[in-house]
XYZ file of C-alpha atoms in Angstrom:
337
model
C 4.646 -0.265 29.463
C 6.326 -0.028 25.997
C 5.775 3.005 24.469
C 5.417 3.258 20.357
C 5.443 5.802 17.623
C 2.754 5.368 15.100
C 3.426 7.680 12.020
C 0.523 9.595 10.111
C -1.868 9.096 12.876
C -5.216 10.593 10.990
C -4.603 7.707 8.590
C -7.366 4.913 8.159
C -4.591 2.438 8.674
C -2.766 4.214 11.276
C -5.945 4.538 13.124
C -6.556 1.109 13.599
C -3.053 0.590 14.483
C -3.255 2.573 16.929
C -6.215 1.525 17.998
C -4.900 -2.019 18.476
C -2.148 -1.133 19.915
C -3.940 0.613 23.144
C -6.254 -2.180 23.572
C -3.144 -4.619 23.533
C -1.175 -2.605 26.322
C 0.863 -0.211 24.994
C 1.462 3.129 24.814
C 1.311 5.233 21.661
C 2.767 8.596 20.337
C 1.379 9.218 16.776
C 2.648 12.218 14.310
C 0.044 14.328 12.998
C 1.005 17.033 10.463
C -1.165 19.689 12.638
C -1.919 19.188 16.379
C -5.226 20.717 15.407
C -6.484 16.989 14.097
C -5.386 15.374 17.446
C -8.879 15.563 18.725
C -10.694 14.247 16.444
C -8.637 11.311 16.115
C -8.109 10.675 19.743
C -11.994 10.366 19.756
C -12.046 7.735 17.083
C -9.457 5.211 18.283
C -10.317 5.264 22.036
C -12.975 2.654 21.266
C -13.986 -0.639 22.150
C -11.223 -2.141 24.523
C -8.766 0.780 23.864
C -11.915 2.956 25.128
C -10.098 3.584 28.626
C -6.604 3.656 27.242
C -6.698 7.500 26.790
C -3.798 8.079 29.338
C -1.441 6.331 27.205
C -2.249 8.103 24.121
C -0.201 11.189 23.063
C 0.494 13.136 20.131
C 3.266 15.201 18.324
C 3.505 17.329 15.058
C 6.086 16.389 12.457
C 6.076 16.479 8.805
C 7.238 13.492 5.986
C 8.965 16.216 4.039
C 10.951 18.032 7.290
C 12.940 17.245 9.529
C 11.441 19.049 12.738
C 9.495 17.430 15.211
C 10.591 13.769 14.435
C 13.771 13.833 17.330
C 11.608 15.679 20.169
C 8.321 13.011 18.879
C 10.455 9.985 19.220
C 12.898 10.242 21.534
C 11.804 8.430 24.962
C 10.156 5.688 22.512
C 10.551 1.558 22.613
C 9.743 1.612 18.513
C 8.330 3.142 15.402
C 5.544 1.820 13.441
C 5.941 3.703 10.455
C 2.446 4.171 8.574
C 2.258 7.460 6.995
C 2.929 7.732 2.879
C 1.797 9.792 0.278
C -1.336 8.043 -1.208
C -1.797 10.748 -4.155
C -4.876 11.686 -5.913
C -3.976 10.456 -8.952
C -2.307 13.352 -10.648
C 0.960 13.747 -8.845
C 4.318 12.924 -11.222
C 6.322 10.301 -10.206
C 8.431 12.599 -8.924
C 6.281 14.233 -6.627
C 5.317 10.953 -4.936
C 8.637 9.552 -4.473
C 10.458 12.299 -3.158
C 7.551 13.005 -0.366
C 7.510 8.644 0.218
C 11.243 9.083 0.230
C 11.389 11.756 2.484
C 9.352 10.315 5.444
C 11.154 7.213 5.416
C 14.587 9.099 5.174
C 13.770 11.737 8.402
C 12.049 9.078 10.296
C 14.699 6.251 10.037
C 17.431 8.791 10.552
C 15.499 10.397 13.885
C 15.373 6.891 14.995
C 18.902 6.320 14.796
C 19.417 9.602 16.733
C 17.736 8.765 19.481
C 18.613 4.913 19.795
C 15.849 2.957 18.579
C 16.371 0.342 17.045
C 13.200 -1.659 16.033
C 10.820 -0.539 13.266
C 7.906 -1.892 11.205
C 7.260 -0.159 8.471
C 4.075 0.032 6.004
C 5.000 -0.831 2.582
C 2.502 -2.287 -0.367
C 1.920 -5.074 -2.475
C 2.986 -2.350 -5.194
C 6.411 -3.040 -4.049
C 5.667 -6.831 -4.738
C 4.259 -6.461 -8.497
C 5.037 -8.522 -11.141
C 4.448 -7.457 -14.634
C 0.852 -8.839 -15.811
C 2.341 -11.379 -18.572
C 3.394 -13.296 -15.566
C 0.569 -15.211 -15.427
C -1.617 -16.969 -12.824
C 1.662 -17.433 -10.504
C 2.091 -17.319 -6.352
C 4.067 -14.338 -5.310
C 6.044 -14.615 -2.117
C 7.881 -11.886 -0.387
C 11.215 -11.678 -1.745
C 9.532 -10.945 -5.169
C 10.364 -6.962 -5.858
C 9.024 -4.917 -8.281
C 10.862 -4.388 -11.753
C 10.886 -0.452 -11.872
C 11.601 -0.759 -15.665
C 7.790 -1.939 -16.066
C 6.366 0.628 -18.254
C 3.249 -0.498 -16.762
C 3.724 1.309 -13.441
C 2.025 3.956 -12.134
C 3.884 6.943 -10.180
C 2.266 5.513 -6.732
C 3.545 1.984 -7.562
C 6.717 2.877 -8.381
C 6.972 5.453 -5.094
C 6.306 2.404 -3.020
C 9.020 0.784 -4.338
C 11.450 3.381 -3.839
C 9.978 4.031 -0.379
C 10.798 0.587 0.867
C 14.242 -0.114 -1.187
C 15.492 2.868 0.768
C 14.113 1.470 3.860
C 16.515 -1.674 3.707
C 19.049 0.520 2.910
C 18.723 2.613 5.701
C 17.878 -0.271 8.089
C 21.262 -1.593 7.283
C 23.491 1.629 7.184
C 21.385 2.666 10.759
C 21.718 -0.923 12.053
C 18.299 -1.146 12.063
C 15.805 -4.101 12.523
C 13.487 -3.720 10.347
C 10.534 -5.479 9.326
C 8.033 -4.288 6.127
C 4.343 -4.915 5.951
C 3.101 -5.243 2.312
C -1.036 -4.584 2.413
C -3.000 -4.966 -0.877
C -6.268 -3.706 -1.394
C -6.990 -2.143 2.161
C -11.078 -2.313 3.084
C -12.854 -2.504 6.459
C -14.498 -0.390 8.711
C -12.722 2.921 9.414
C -12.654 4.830 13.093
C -13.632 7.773 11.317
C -15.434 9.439 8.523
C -12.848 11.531 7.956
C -10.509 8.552 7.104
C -11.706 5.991 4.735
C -9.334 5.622 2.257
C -10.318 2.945 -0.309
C -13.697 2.542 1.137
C -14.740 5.262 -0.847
C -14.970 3.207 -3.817
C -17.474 1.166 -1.596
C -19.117 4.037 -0.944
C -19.916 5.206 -4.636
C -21.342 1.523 -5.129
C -23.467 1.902 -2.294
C -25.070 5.102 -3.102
C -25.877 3.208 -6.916
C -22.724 3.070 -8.483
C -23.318 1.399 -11.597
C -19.941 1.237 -13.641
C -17.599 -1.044 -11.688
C -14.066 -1.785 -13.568
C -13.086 -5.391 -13.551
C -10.604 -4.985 -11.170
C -9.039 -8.218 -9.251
C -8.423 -7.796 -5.903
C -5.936 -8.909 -3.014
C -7.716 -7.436 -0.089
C -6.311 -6.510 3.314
C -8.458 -6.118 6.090
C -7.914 -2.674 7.570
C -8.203 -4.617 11.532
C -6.453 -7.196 10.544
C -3.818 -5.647 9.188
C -3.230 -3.575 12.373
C -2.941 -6.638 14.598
C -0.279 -7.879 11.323
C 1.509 -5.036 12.626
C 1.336 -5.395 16.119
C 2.492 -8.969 15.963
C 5.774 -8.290 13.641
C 6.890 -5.435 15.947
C 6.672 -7.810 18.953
C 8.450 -10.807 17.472
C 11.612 -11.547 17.142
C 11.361 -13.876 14.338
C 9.523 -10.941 12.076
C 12.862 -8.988 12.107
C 14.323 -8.657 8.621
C 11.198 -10.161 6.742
C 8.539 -8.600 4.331
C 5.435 -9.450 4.799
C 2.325 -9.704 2.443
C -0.754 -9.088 4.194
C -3.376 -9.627 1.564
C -4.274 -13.477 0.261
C -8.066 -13.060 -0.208
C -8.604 -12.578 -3.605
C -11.792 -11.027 -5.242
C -13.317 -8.468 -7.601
C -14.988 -4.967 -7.523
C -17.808 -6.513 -9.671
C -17.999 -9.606 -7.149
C -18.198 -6.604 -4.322
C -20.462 -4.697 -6.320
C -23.301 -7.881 -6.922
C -22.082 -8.509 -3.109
C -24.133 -5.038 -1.754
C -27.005 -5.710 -4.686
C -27.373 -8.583 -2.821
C -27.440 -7.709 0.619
C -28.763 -4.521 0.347
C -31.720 -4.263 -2.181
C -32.744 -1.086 -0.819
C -29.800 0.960 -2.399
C -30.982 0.249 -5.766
C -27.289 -1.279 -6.754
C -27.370 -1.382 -10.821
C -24.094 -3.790 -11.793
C -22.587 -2.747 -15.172
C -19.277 -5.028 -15.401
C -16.777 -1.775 -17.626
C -14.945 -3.277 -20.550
C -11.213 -3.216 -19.593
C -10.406 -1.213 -23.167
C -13.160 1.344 -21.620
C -11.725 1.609 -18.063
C -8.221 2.323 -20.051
C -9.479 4.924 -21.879
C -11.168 6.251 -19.247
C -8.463 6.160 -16.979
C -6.588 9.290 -19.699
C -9.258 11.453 -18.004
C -10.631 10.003 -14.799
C -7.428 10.250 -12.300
C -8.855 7.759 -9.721
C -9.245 5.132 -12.650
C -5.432 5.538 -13.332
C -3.976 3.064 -10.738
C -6.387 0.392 -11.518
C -5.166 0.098 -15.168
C -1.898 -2.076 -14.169
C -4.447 -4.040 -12.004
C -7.201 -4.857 -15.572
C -5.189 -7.827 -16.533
C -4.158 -9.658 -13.584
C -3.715 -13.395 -12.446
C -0.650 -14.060 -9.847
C -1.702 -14.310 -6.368
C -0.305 -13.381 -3.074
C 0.944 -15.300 -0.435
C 0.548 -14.850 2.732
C 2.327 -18.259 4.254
C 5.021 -16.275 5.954
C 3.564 -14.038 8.289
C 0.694 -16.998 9.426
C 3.507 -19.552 9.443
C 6.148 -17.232 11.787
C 3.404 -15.099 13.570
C 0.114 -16.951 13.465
C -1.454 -14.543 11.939
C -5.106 -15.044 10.402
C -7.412 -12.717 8.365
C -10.979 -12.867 8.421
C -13.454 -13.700 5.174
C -13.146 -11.027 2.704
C -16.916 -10.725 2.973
C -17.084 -9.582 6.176
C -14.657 -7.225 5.132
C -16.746 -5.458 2.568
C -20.030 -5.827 4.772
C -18.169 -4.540 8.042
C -16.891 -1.556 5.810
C -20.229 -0.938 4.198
C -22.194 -1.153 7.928
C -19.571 1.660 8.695
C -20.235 3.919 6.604
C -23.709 3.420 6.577
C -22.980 4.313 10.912
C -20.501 7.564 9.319
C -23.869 9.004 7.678
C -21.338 8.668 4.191
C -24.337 6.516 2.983
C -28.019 6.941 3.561
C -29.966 4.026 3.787
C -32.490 3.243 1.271
């Protein structure tokens, strides 16, 4: 049984990953910053056909911005999936975010070279793989990076880049193969209500969120994006690549008239916000700042390479939003109207 490290293990992402992982065979060590979550989130992934998998599952503390924990937590390991980043609340410098994005990458890579591992897939974004708007309505494909001297970028964007460049870098000085995962808009159902990540915009729209920005979308689902994972770490041909995991495109108003739709009860009012308002907005509203880059938007991205080399498919983007809505609906995060 091959045994793999899943970083940032209370993540929604990692969650599912790890989740995926157990019902697939293997065995799975995943870094939490404090043992006291390890609980909790042992409860939420040992579902469906990982539900028995519970001997298989361990867990160690380490921390992105130290060094301790991350020989001892991988050493005895086949691989590292590396999840955990900084996500940021929207307030953070540049700075801030890069140097803790930085960090994880740099004491995680490096304590993989220590102890002899050699394969690694790592979660990057489609931040990494942004043009600047004035591109137009073009196809992006993965060896499109993202120009850090866009003044257009915000500090998480441009943490993601540095995050990954360094990455490569390390990958190559380590000897390292590597493969990157590039999500966009990550939705589904999460394993726990303490770990729902962008479904929380879902959830304010569910409870009678009326304002929606007219925000395009390239959506990754949160299971399907674990199994993306899965599928590069145990192929040969996925080592080197970058992969973009997100080619269903859509809108927060289309979501938004989506759940007016299917659930009347809520009492979903749809007011489609200006772009020039959601800009101005965004000066005082810190969760409306990484959504300005996204107002004007038209490019596209592809996904050809990991369903070509991998066979990977994703499922409709409305079962996406309706699985993530049913979920936190089952959380209690929403009450039903």
């Amino acid at each position: 049984m091959q045994t793999i490290v899943v970083t940032g293990a209370s993540g929604f992402v990692a969650r599912w990953v790890i989740q995926d992982l157990l019902a697939h065979g293997y065995a799975v060590r995943g870094s939490l910053r404090s043992l006291a979550k390890a609980d909790e989130v042992r409860r939420s992934v040992l579902v469906g056909d990982a539900a028995d998998r519970g001997d298989a599952l361990q867990f160690f503390a380490a921390d992105l911005t130290a060094a301790t924990g991350w020989v001892a937590g991988l050493r005895g390991a086949d691989g590292v999936i590396h999840v955990a980043s900084p996500l940021g609340h929207g307030t953070e410098s540049e700075a801030e975010l890069v140097a803790v994005a930085t960090s994880g990458v740099r004491e995680v890579f490096a304590a993989a070279h220590t102890v002899g591992i050699t394969r690694l897939v790592m979660t990057s974004s489609g931040a990494a793989a942004t043009p600047r708007a004035s591109v137009g309505a073009v196809t992006i494909h993965p060896d499109f990076w993202t120009d850090l001297a866009d003044p257009a970028l915000d500090p998480y964007r441009r943490s993601k880049v540095h995050a990954e460049r360094l990455a490569w870098q390390l990958a190559a000085e380590y000897g390292l193969a590597l493969t990157t995962i590039l999500p966009g808009a990550i939705y589904g159902p999460a394993l726990s209500a303490h770990a729902i990540s962008s479904d929380q915009m879902l959830q304010a729209m569910l409870k009678g969120w009326t304002v929606v920005p007219k925000v395009p979308l390239e959506v990754s689902d949160v299971r399907d994006l674990a199994t993306l994972h899965r599928l590069a770490w145990a192929s040969p041909a996925a080592v080197g690549h970058r992969y973009l995991a997100a080619a269903h495109h859509t809108d927060l108003v289309t979501v938004a008239r989506t759940y007016q739709r299917a659930y009347p009860d809520q009492r979903i009012h749809v007011v489609a916000l200006p772009n020039p308002v959601t800009r101005l907005a965004a000066r005082v509203v810190p969760s409306l700042r990484a959504l300005v880059p996204m107002l004007a938007r038209q490019y596209r991205l592809s996904s050809a390479e990991p369903e070509a080399d991998l066979g990977w498919r994703q499922r409709p983007v409305t079962q996406t939003m309706t699985d993530a809505a049913q979920s936190l609906f089952d959380h209690g995060l929403v009450a039903r109207q």
